[in-house]
Amino acid sequence: MKVAVLIFGLCAIVAATFAASSTWGVRNETDSVIIQQRLLYPAIANKAQTVYFDLPASKQSNSKIISAIYLLDQFQNSTGPTNTLVWGGPGWTYASVQLRTSTSIGLNVTAVVYGK
Ligand SMILES: *[C@@H]1O[C@H](CO)[C@@H](O)[C@H](O)[C@H]1NC(C)=O
Ligand SMILES: *[C@@H]1O[C@H](CO)[C@@H](O)[C@H](O)[C@H]1NC(C)=O
Ligand SMILES: *[C@@H]1O[C@H](CO)[C@@H](O)[C@H](O)[C@H]1NC(C)=O
């Protein structure tokens, strides 16, 4: 009688390529928080969502030079968005970041912008 022995290798967990949290620039300890905001978008079935985080927000102004932008994914399961800095950012007084969610996954991100 032949016994087939199956060996289950330990598959290395694929490093999360879902860029969940992103940082641009370096925060200097003398910098203050320009804005801290929770970005919350519920999931839409079978759809990826594209969301923009803009600084300053419409109808607001900002005169501080941005030193760092932090996007902190609040999901604990690596289904955060892919984040792209579209314009502005560190060194400028404005910034626009595009957040693209995975299909059928919502968004729960805290954005913090530092500057002086
Ligand atoms: C933070 O800012 C101060 C004042 O502009 C500067 O002297 C210092 O080198 C900066 N530190 C870092 C880590 O960039
Ligand atoms: C967003 O993340 C925070 C921190 O993990 C959690 O407390 C909150 O319930 C989340 N909100 C949603 C709608 O998932
Ligand atoms: C990740 O967690 C969030 C919040 O709990 C949930 O909405 C989302 O469906 C989860 N994603 C997966 C793939 O489980």
Tab-separated table of N, CA and C and ligand atoms in Angstrom:
chain	number	residue	atom	x	y	z
A	1	MET	N	0.847	-1.189	0.000
A	1	MET	CA	0.000	0.000	0.000
A	1	MET	C	0.880	1.236	0.000
A	2	LYS	N	0.545	2.098	-0.895
A	2	LYS	CA	1.355	3.303	-1.043
A	2	LYS	C	0.689	4.483	-0.371
A	3	VAL	N	1.472	5.095	0.423
A	3	VAL	CA	0.942	6.264	1.135
A	3	VAL	C	1.578	7.524	0.577
A	4	ALA	N	0.739	8.338	0.074
A	4	ALA	CA	1.246	9.622	-0.419
A	4	ALA	C	1.350	10.594	0.748
A	5	VAL	N	2.505	11.081	0.881
A	5	VAL	CA	2.705	12.045	1.963
A	5	VAL	C	2.764	13.452	1.381
A	6	LEU	N	1.880	14.217	1.827
A	6	LEU	CA	1.864	15.600	1.357
A	6	LEU	C	2.561	16.494	2.364
A	7	ILE	N	3.512	17.146	1.880
A	7	ILE	CA	4.211	18.078	2.765
A	7	ILE	C	3.747	19.495	2.459
A	8	PHE	N	3.233	20.038	3.450
A	8	PHE	CA	2.772	21.419	3.264
A	8	PHE	C	3.895	22.374	3.650
A	9	GLY	N	4.457	22.967	2.655
A	9	GLY	CA	5.502	23.950	2.938
A	9	GLY	C	4.902	25.177	3.570
A	10	LEU	N	5.712	25.780	4.315
A	10	LEU	CA	5.254	27.038	4.902
A	10	LEU	C	5.441	28.149	3.872
A	11	CYS	N	4.344	28.545	3.357
A	11	CYS	CA	4.430	29.602	2.360
A	11	CYS	C	4.673	30.933	3.055
A	12	ALA	N	5.704	31.561	2.620
A	12	ALA	CA	5.963	32.885	3.170
A	12	ALA	C	4.799	33.782	2.790
A	13	ILE	N	4.345	34.473	3.766
A	13	ILE	CA	3.253	35.395	3.491
A	13	ILE	C	3.782	36.506	2.592
A	14	VAL	N	3.110	36.648	1.497
A	14	VAL	CA	3.560	37.661	0.543
A	14	VAL	C	3.539	39.030	1.216
A	15	ALA	N	4.676	39.668	1.139
A	15	ALA	CA	4.771	40.988	1.748
A	15	ALA	C	3.665	41.876	1.191
A	16	ALA	N	3.034	42.557	2.083
A	16	ALA	CA	1.893	43.372	1.682
A	16	ALA	C	2.301	44.391	0.634
A	17	THR	N	1.822	44.181	-0.552
A	17	THR	CA	2.108	45.152	-1.601
A	17	THR	C	1.030	46.217	-1.640
A	18	PHE	N	-0.034	45.977	-0.906
A	18	PHE	CA	-1.064	47.001	-0.790
A	18	PHE	C	-0.450	48.132	0.024
A	19	ALA	N	-0.005	49.158	-0.646
A	19	ALA	CA	0.573	50.270	0.097
A	19	ALA	C	-0.513	50.864	0.955
A	20	ALA	N	-0.451	50.624	2.215
A	20	ALA	CA	-1.537	51.053	3.080
A	20	ALA	C	-1.271	52.442	3.635
A	21	SER	N	-0.181	52.577	4.349
A	21	SER	CA	0.147	53.875	4.911
A	21	SER	C	1.279	54.502	4.103
A	22	SER	N	1.224	55.801	3.941
A	22	SER	CA	2.240	56.486	3.138
A	22	SER	C	2.739	57.722	3.863
A	23	THR	N	3.966	58.060	3.577
A	23	THR	CA	4.565	59.266	4.144
A	23	THR	C	5.321	60.008	3.056
A	24	TRP	N	5.154	61.291	3.037
A	24	TRP	CA	5.997	62.111	2.172
A	24	TRP	C	6.646	63.168	3.040
A	25	GLY	N	7.922	63.380	2.819
A	25	GLY	CA	8.622	64.415	3.564
A	25	GLY	C	9.036	63.931	4.931
A	26	VAL	N	9.685	64.811	5.665
A	26	VAL	CA	10.176	64.500	7.001
A	26	VAL	C	9.628	65.544	7.956
A	27	ARG	N	9.137	65.074	9.055
A	27	ARG	CA	8.584	65.983	10.048
A	27	ARG	C	9.708	66.477	10.955
A	28	ASN	N	9.814	67.792	11.029
A	28	ASN	CA	10.768	68.394	11.959
A	28	ASN	C	10.066	68.590	13.300
A	29	GLU	N	10.816	68.388	14.365
A	29	GLU	CA	10.179	68.458	15.682
A	29	GLU	C	9.574	69.830	15.964
A	30	THR	N	10.016	70.853	15.244
A	30	THR	CA	9.450	72.185	15.469
A	30	THR	C	8.182	72.402	14.636
A	31	ASP	N	7.831	71.439	13.813
A	31	ASP	CA	6.656	71.608	12.962
A	31	ASP	C	5.369	71.447	13.760
A	32	SER	N	4.352	72.105	13.288
A	32	SER	CA	3.053	71.935	13.930
A	32	SER	C	2.113	71.214	12.974
A	33	VAL	N	1.023	70.741	13.526
A	33	VAL	CA	0.033	70.047	12.707
A	33	VAL	C	-0.796	71.092	11.967
A	34	ILE	N	-0.777	71.033	10.658
A	34	ILE	CA	-1.617	71.941	9.869
A	34	ILE	C	-3.049	71.415	9.857
A	35	ILE	N	-3.154	70.141	9.625
A	35	ILE	CA	-4.483	69.543	9.607
A	35	ILE	C	-4.376	68.065	9.956
A	36	GLN	N	-5.363	67.612	10.679
A	36	GLN	CA	-5.477	66.176	10.955
A	36	GLN	C	-6.907	65.800	10.684
A	37	GLN	N	-7.087	64.812	9.853
A	37	GLN	CA	-8.424	64.529	9.372
A	37	GLN	C	-8.610	63.041	9.149
A	38	ARG	N	-9.780	62.545	9.507
A	38	ARG	CA	-10.112	61.140	9.245
A	38	ARG	C	-10.843	61.065	7.912
A	39	LEU	N	-10.338	60.236	7.032
A	39	LEU	CA	-11.003	60.023	5.748
A	39	LEU	C	-11.749	58.701	5.828
A	40	LEU	N	-13.046	58.780	5.799
A	40	LEU	CA	-13.869	57.584	5.955
A	40	LEU	C	-14.805	57.440	4.765
A	41	TYR	N	-14.659	56.364	4.054
A	41	TYR	CA	-15.565	56.099	2.949
A	41	TYR	C	-16.006	54.650	3.050
A	42	PRO	N	-17.300	54.414	3.111
A	42	PRO	CA	-17.760	53.026	3.184
A	42	PRO	C	-17.455	52.278	1.890
A	43	ALA	N	-17.339	50.985	2.007
A	43	ALA	CA	-17.078	50.154	0.833
A	43	ALA	C	-18.270	50.183	-0.110
A	44	ILE	N	-17.965	50.093	-1.409
A	44	ILE	CA	-19.017	49.946	-2.410
A	44	ILE	C	-18.760	48.618	-3.105
A	45	ALA	N	-19.775	47.765	-3.155
A	45	ALA	CA	-19.587	46.425	-3.707
A	45	ALA	C	-19.057	46.491	-5.129
A	46	ASN	N	-18.060	45.704	-5.407
A	46	ASN	CA	-17.495	45.544	-6.753
A	46	ASN	C	-16.934	46.826	-7.347
A	47	LYS	N	-16.619	47.784	-6.494
A	47	LYS	CA	-16.072	49.020	-7.036
A	47	LYS	C	-14.842	49.458	-6.270
A	48	ALA	N	-13.869	49.930	-7.001
A	48	ALA	CA	-12.749	50.619	-6.386
A	48	ALA	C	-13.101	52.105	-6.377
A	49	GLN	N	-12.669	52.773	-5.341
A	49	GLN	CA	-12.992	54.190	-5.254
A	49	GLN	C	-11.717	55.020	-5.316
A	50	THR	N	-11.842	56.162	-5.958
A	50	THR	CA	-10.720	57.085	-6.002
A	50	THR	C	-11.127	58.342	-5.261
A	51	VAL	N	-10.327	58.680	-4.275
A	51	VAL	CA	-10.656	59.779	-3.379
A	51	VAL	C	-9.471	60.725	-3.372
A	52	TYR	N	-9.745	62.005	-3.268
A	52	TYR	CA	-8.655	62.967	-3.183
A	52	TYR	C	-8.644	63.647	-1.824
A	53	PHE	N	-7.473	63.749	-1.279
A	53	PHE	CA	-7.280	64.523	-0.054
A	53	PHE	C	-6.530	65.782	-0.464
A	54	ASP	N	-7.186	66.920	-0.294
A	54	ASP	CA	-6.600	68.179	-0.739
A	54	ASP	C	-6.289	69.093	0.427
A	55	LEU	N	-5.190	69.769	0.310
A	55	LEU	CA	-4.835	70.803	1.263
A	55	LEU	C	-4.450	72.042	0.469
A	56	PRO	N	-4.971	73.209	0.762
A	56	PRO	CA	-6.066	73.389	1.710
A	56	PRO	C	-7.371	72.824	1.176
A	57	ALA	N	-8.270	72.496	2.078
A	57	ALA	CA	-9.589	72.067	1.646
A	57	ALA	C	-10.267	73.242	0.952
A	58	SER	N	-11.241	72.944	0.111
A	58	SER	CA	-11.889	74.017	-0.624
A	58	SER	C	-12.473	75.038	0.352
A	59	LYS	N	-12.394	76.284	-0.016
A	59	LYS	CA	-12.863	77.423	0.776
A	59	LYS	C	-12.008	77.664	2.013
A	60	GLN	N	-10.846	77.007	2.079
A	60	GLN	CA	-9.939	77.300	3.173
A	60	GLN	C	-8.603	77.693	2.575
A	61	SER	N	-7.759	78.262	3.417
A	61	SER	CA	-6.453	78.647	2.911
A	61	SER	C	-5.392	78.127	3.850
A	62	ASN	N	-4.207	78.064	3.335
A	62	ASN	CA	-3.089	77.593	4.137
A	62	ASN	C	-1.855	78.369	3.722
A	63	SER	N	-1.189	78.950	4.697
A	63	SER	CA	0.013	79.714	4.374
A	63	SER	C	1.261	79.031	4.900
A	64	LYS	N	1.069	77.875	5.545
A	64	LYS	CA	2.229	77.179	6.092
A	64	LYS	C	2.873	76.281	5.044
A	65	ILE	N	4.189	76.218	5.127
A	65	ILE	CA	4.921	75.331	4.227
A	65	ILE	C	4.818	73.904	4.758
A	66	ILE	N	4.379	73.028	3.920
A	66	ILE	CA	4.237	71.623	4.330
A	66	ILE	C	5.619	70.995	4.473
A	67	SER	N	5.822	70.297	5.564
A	67	SER	CA	7.075	69.545	5.703
A	67	SER	C	6.846	68.049	5.566
A	68	ALA	N	5.697	67.581	5.985
A	68	ALA	CA	5.454	66.141	5.902
A	68	ALA	C	3.969	65.846	5.821
A	69	ILE	N	3.653	64.810	5.088
A	69	ILE	CA	2.277	64.331	4.986
A	69	ILE	C	2.280	62.868	5.395
A	70	TYR	N	1.418	62.537	6.337
A	70	TYR	CA	1.295	61.143	6.763
A	70	TYR	C	-0.111	60.658	6.468
A	71	LEU	N	-0.202	59.527	5.804
A	71	LEU	CA	-1.496	58.873	5.642
A	71	LEU	C	-1.410	57.558	6.392
A	72	LEU	N	-2.202	57.449	7.453
A	72	LEU	CA	-2.134	56.267	8.300
A	72	LEU	C	-3.370	55.412	8.072
A	73	ASP	N	-3.149	54.250	7.522
A	73	ASP	CA	-4.258	53.339	7.270
A	73	ASP	C	-4.771	52.794	8.594
A	74	GLN	N	-6.054	52.874	8.819
A	74	GLN	CA	-6.626	52.404	10.088
A	74	GLN	C	-7.136	50.973	10.002
A	75	PHE	N	-7.148	50.415	8.825
A	75	PHE	CA	-7.537	49.009	8.726
A	75	PHE	C	-6.390	48.154	9.233
A	76	GLN	N	-6.731	47.100	9.926
A	76	GLN	CA	-5.694	46.227	10.469
A	76	GLN	C	-5.421	45.037	9.560
A	77	ASN	N	-6.018	45.029	8.391
A	77	ASN	CA	-5.935	43.827	7.565
A	77	ASN	C	-5.350	44.083	6.176
A	78	SER	N	-4.504	45.066	6.066
A	78	SER	CA	-3.773	45.304	4.823
A	78	SER	C	-4.661	45.496	3.604
A	79	THR	N	-5.752	46.151	3.791
A	79	THR	CA	-6.569	46.445	2.629
A	79	THR	C	-6.683	47.949	2.444
A	80	GLY	N	-5.622	48.612	2.807
A	80	GLY	CA	-5.605	50.060	2.656
A	80	GLY	C	-5.486	50.469	1.204
A	81	PRO	N	-5.574	51.753	0.958
A	81	PRO	CA	-5.548	52.247	-0.418
A	81	PRO	C	-4.123	52.369	-0.965
A	82	THR	N	-4.061	52.592	-2.266
A	82	THR	CA	-2.802	52.960	-2.909
A	82	THR	C	-2.782	54.475	-3.004
A	83	ASN	N	-1.725	55.060	-2.486
A	83	ASN	CA	-1.707	56.513	-2.367
A	83	ASN	C	-0.681	57.133	-3.302
A	84	THR	N	-1.095	58.187	-3.963
A	84	THR	CA	-0.207	58.880	-4.891
A	84	THR	C	-0.270	60.376	-4.631
A	85	LEU	N	0.888	60.970	-4.476
A	85	LEU	CA	0.936	62.426	-4.339
A	85	LEU	C	0.812	63.022	-5.728
A	86	VAL	N	-0.271	63.748	-5.963
A	86	VAL	CA	-0.549	64.231	-7.313
A	86	VAL	C	0.135	65.566	-7.565
A	87	TRP	N	0.025	66.487	-6.618
A	87	TRP	CA	0.776	67.725	-6.758
A	87	TRP	C	1.043	68.343	-5.406
A	88	GLY	N	1.969	69.299	-5.424
A	88	GLY	CA	2.320	69.951	-4.169
A	88	GLY	C	3.044	68.987	-3.252
A	89	GLY	N	2.872	69.195	-1.962
A	89	GLY	CA	3.520	68.331	-0.987
A	89	GLY	C	4.577	69.074	-0.209
A	90	PRO	N	5.543	68.346	0.356
A	90	PRO	CA	6.579	68.993	1.167
A	90	PRO	C	7.287	70.102	0.391
A	91	GLY	N	7.412	71.251	1.027
A	91	GLY	CA	8.033	72.399	0.366
A	91	GLY	C	7.017	73.353	-0.226
A	92	TRP	N	5.781	72.934	-0.310
A	92	TRP	CA	4.720	73.765	-0.870
A	92	TRP	C	3.677	74.049	0.221
A	93	THR	N	2.776	74.978	-0.096
A	93	THR	CA	1.707	75.266	0.856
A	93	THR	C	0.444	74.483	0.519
A	94	TYR	N	0.521	73.666	-0.511
A	94	TYR	CA	-0.663	72.912	-0.924
A	94	TYR	C	-0.251	71.505	-1.313
A	95	ALA	N	-1.224	70.643	-1.331
A	95	ALA	CA	-0.956	69.260	-1.720
A	95	ALA	C	-2.258	68.601	-2.134
A	96	SER	N	-2.129	67.633	-2.998
A	96	SER	CA	-3.278	66.818	-3.360
A	96	SER	C	-2.812	65.374	-3.447
A	97	VAL	N	-3.474	64.522	-2.703
A	97	VAL	CA	-3.111	63.108	-2.679
A	97	VAL	C	-4.296	62.299	-3.174
A	98	GLN	N	-3.992	61.400	-4.081
A	98	GLN	CA	-5.030	60.502	-4.569
A	98	GLN	C	-4.954	59.189	-3.800
A	99	LEU	N	-6.095	58.749	-3.290
A	99	LEU	CA	-6.169	57.463	-2.599
A	99	LEU	C	-7.082	56.557	-3.409
A	100	ARG	N	-6.543	55.423	-3.788
A	100	ARG	CA	-7.331	54.497	-4.581
A	100	ARG	C	-7.550	53.226	-3.773
A	101	THR	N	-8.788	52.916	-3.516
A	101	THR	CA	-9.091	51.758	-2.675
A	101	THR	C	-9.091	50.481	-3.513
A	102	SER	N	-9.023	49.365	-2.817
A	102	SER	CA	-9.202	48.080	-3.481
A	102	SER	C	-10.682	47.887	-3.760
A	103	THR	N	-10.967	47.044	-4.723
A	103	THR	CA	-12.359	46.770	-5.082
A	103	THR	C	-13.134	46.236	-3.875
A	104	SER	N	-14.295	46.797	-3.663
A	104	SER	CA	-15.205	46.382	-2.579
A	104	SER	C	-14.675	46.669	-1.183
A	105	ILE	N	-13.633	47.478	-1.090
A	105	ILE	CA	-13.070	47.806	0.222
A	105	ILE	C	-13.217	49.311	0.441
A	106	GLY	N	-13.624	49.653	1.618
A	106	GLY	CA	-13.774	51.069	1.933
A	106	GLY	C	-12.467	51.710	2.314
A	107	LEU	N	-12.582	52.882	2.879
A	107	LEU	CA	-11.395	53.649	3.228
A	107	LEU	C	-11.524	54.115	4.675
A	108	ASN	N	-10.473	53.947	5.426
A	108	ASN	CA	-10.427	54.433	6.803
A	108	ASN	C	-8.986	54.870	7.059
A	109	VAL	N	-8.726	56.104	6.751
A	109	VAL	CA	-7.356	56.616	6.785
A	109	VAL	C	-7.332	57.906	7.596
A	110	THR	N	-6.307	58.052	8.414
A	110	THR	CA	-6.099	59.324	9.086
A	110	THR	C	-4.992	60.065	8.351
A	111	ALA	N	-5.299	61.261	7.908
A	111	ALA	CA	-4.305	62.086	7.234
A	111	ALA	C	-3.815	63.142	8.215
A	112	VAL	N	-2.500	63.270	8.338
A	112	VAL	CA	-1.909	64.294	9.189
A	112	VAL	C	-0.881	65.046	8.349
A	113	VAL	N	-0.999	66.362	8.359
A	113	VAL	CA	-0.053	67.180	7.604
A	113	VAL	C	0.663	68.098	8.579
A	114	TYR	N	1.996	68.099	8.492
A	114	TYR	CA	2.818	68.953	9.346
A	114	TYR	C	3.437	70.052	8.510
A	115	GLY	N	3.695	71.169	9.154
A	115	GLY	CA	4.326	72.272	8.447
A	115	GLY	C	4.748	73.343	9.421
A	116	LYS	N	5.229	74.435	8.843
A	116	LYS	CA	5.583	75.568	9.698
A	116	LYS	C	5.401	76.870	8.920
B	1	LIG	C1	14.365	71.466	12.240
B	1	LIG	O1	14.275	72.865	12.059
B	1	LIG	C2	15.296	73.600	12.709
B	1	LIG	C3	14.972	75.067	12.518
B	1	LIG	O2	14.631	75.373	11.185
B	1	LIG	C4	16.642	73.197	12.087
B	1	LIG	O3	17.689	73.908	12.743
B	1	LIG	C5	16.848	71.705	12.288
B	1	LIG	O4	18.036	71.291	11.643
B	1	LIG	C6	15.664	70.928	11.706
B	1	LIG	N1	15.804	69.525	12.053
B	1	LIG	C7	15.674	68.565	11.144
B	1	LIG	C8	15.789	67.154	11.651
B	1	LIG	O5	15.467	68.803	9.947
B	2	LIG	C1	-11.665	53.222	11.436
B	2	LIG	O1	-10.501	52.845	12.141
B	2	LIG	C2	-10.595	53.171	13.547
B	2	LIG	C3	-9.269	52.797	14.163
B	2	LIG	O2	-8.871	51.498	13.838
B	2	LIG	C4	-11.738	52.387	14.161
B	2	LIG	O3	-11.855	52.727	15.530
B	2	LIG	C5	-13.040	52.773	13.444
B	2	LIG	O4	-14.092	51.983	13.947
B	2	LIG	C6	-12.892	52.524	11.955
B	2	LIG	N1	-14.097	52.989	11.293
B	2	LIG	C7	-14.685	52.274	10.338
B	2	LIG	C8	-15.935	52.863	9.753
B	2	LIG	O5	-14.219	51.213	9.921
B	3	LIG	C1	-10.693	44.992	6.372
B	3	LIG	O1	-11.292	45.604	7.495
B	3	LIG	C2	-12.300	46.529	7.169
B	3	LIG	C3	-12.786	47.161	8.471
B	3	LIG	O2	-13.001	46.194	9.453
B	3	LIG	C4	-13.421	45.831	6.421
B	3	LIG	O3	-14.399	46.785	6.026
B	3	LIG	C5	-12.855	45.174	5.182
B	3	LIG	O4	-13.875	44.456	4.516
B	3	LIG	C6	-11.744	44.238	5.568
B	3	LIG	N1	-11.159	43.649	4.379
B	3	LIG	C7	-10.995	42.346	4.245
B	3	LIG	C8	-10.384	41.895	2.950
B	3	LIG	O5	-11.331	41.544	5.116
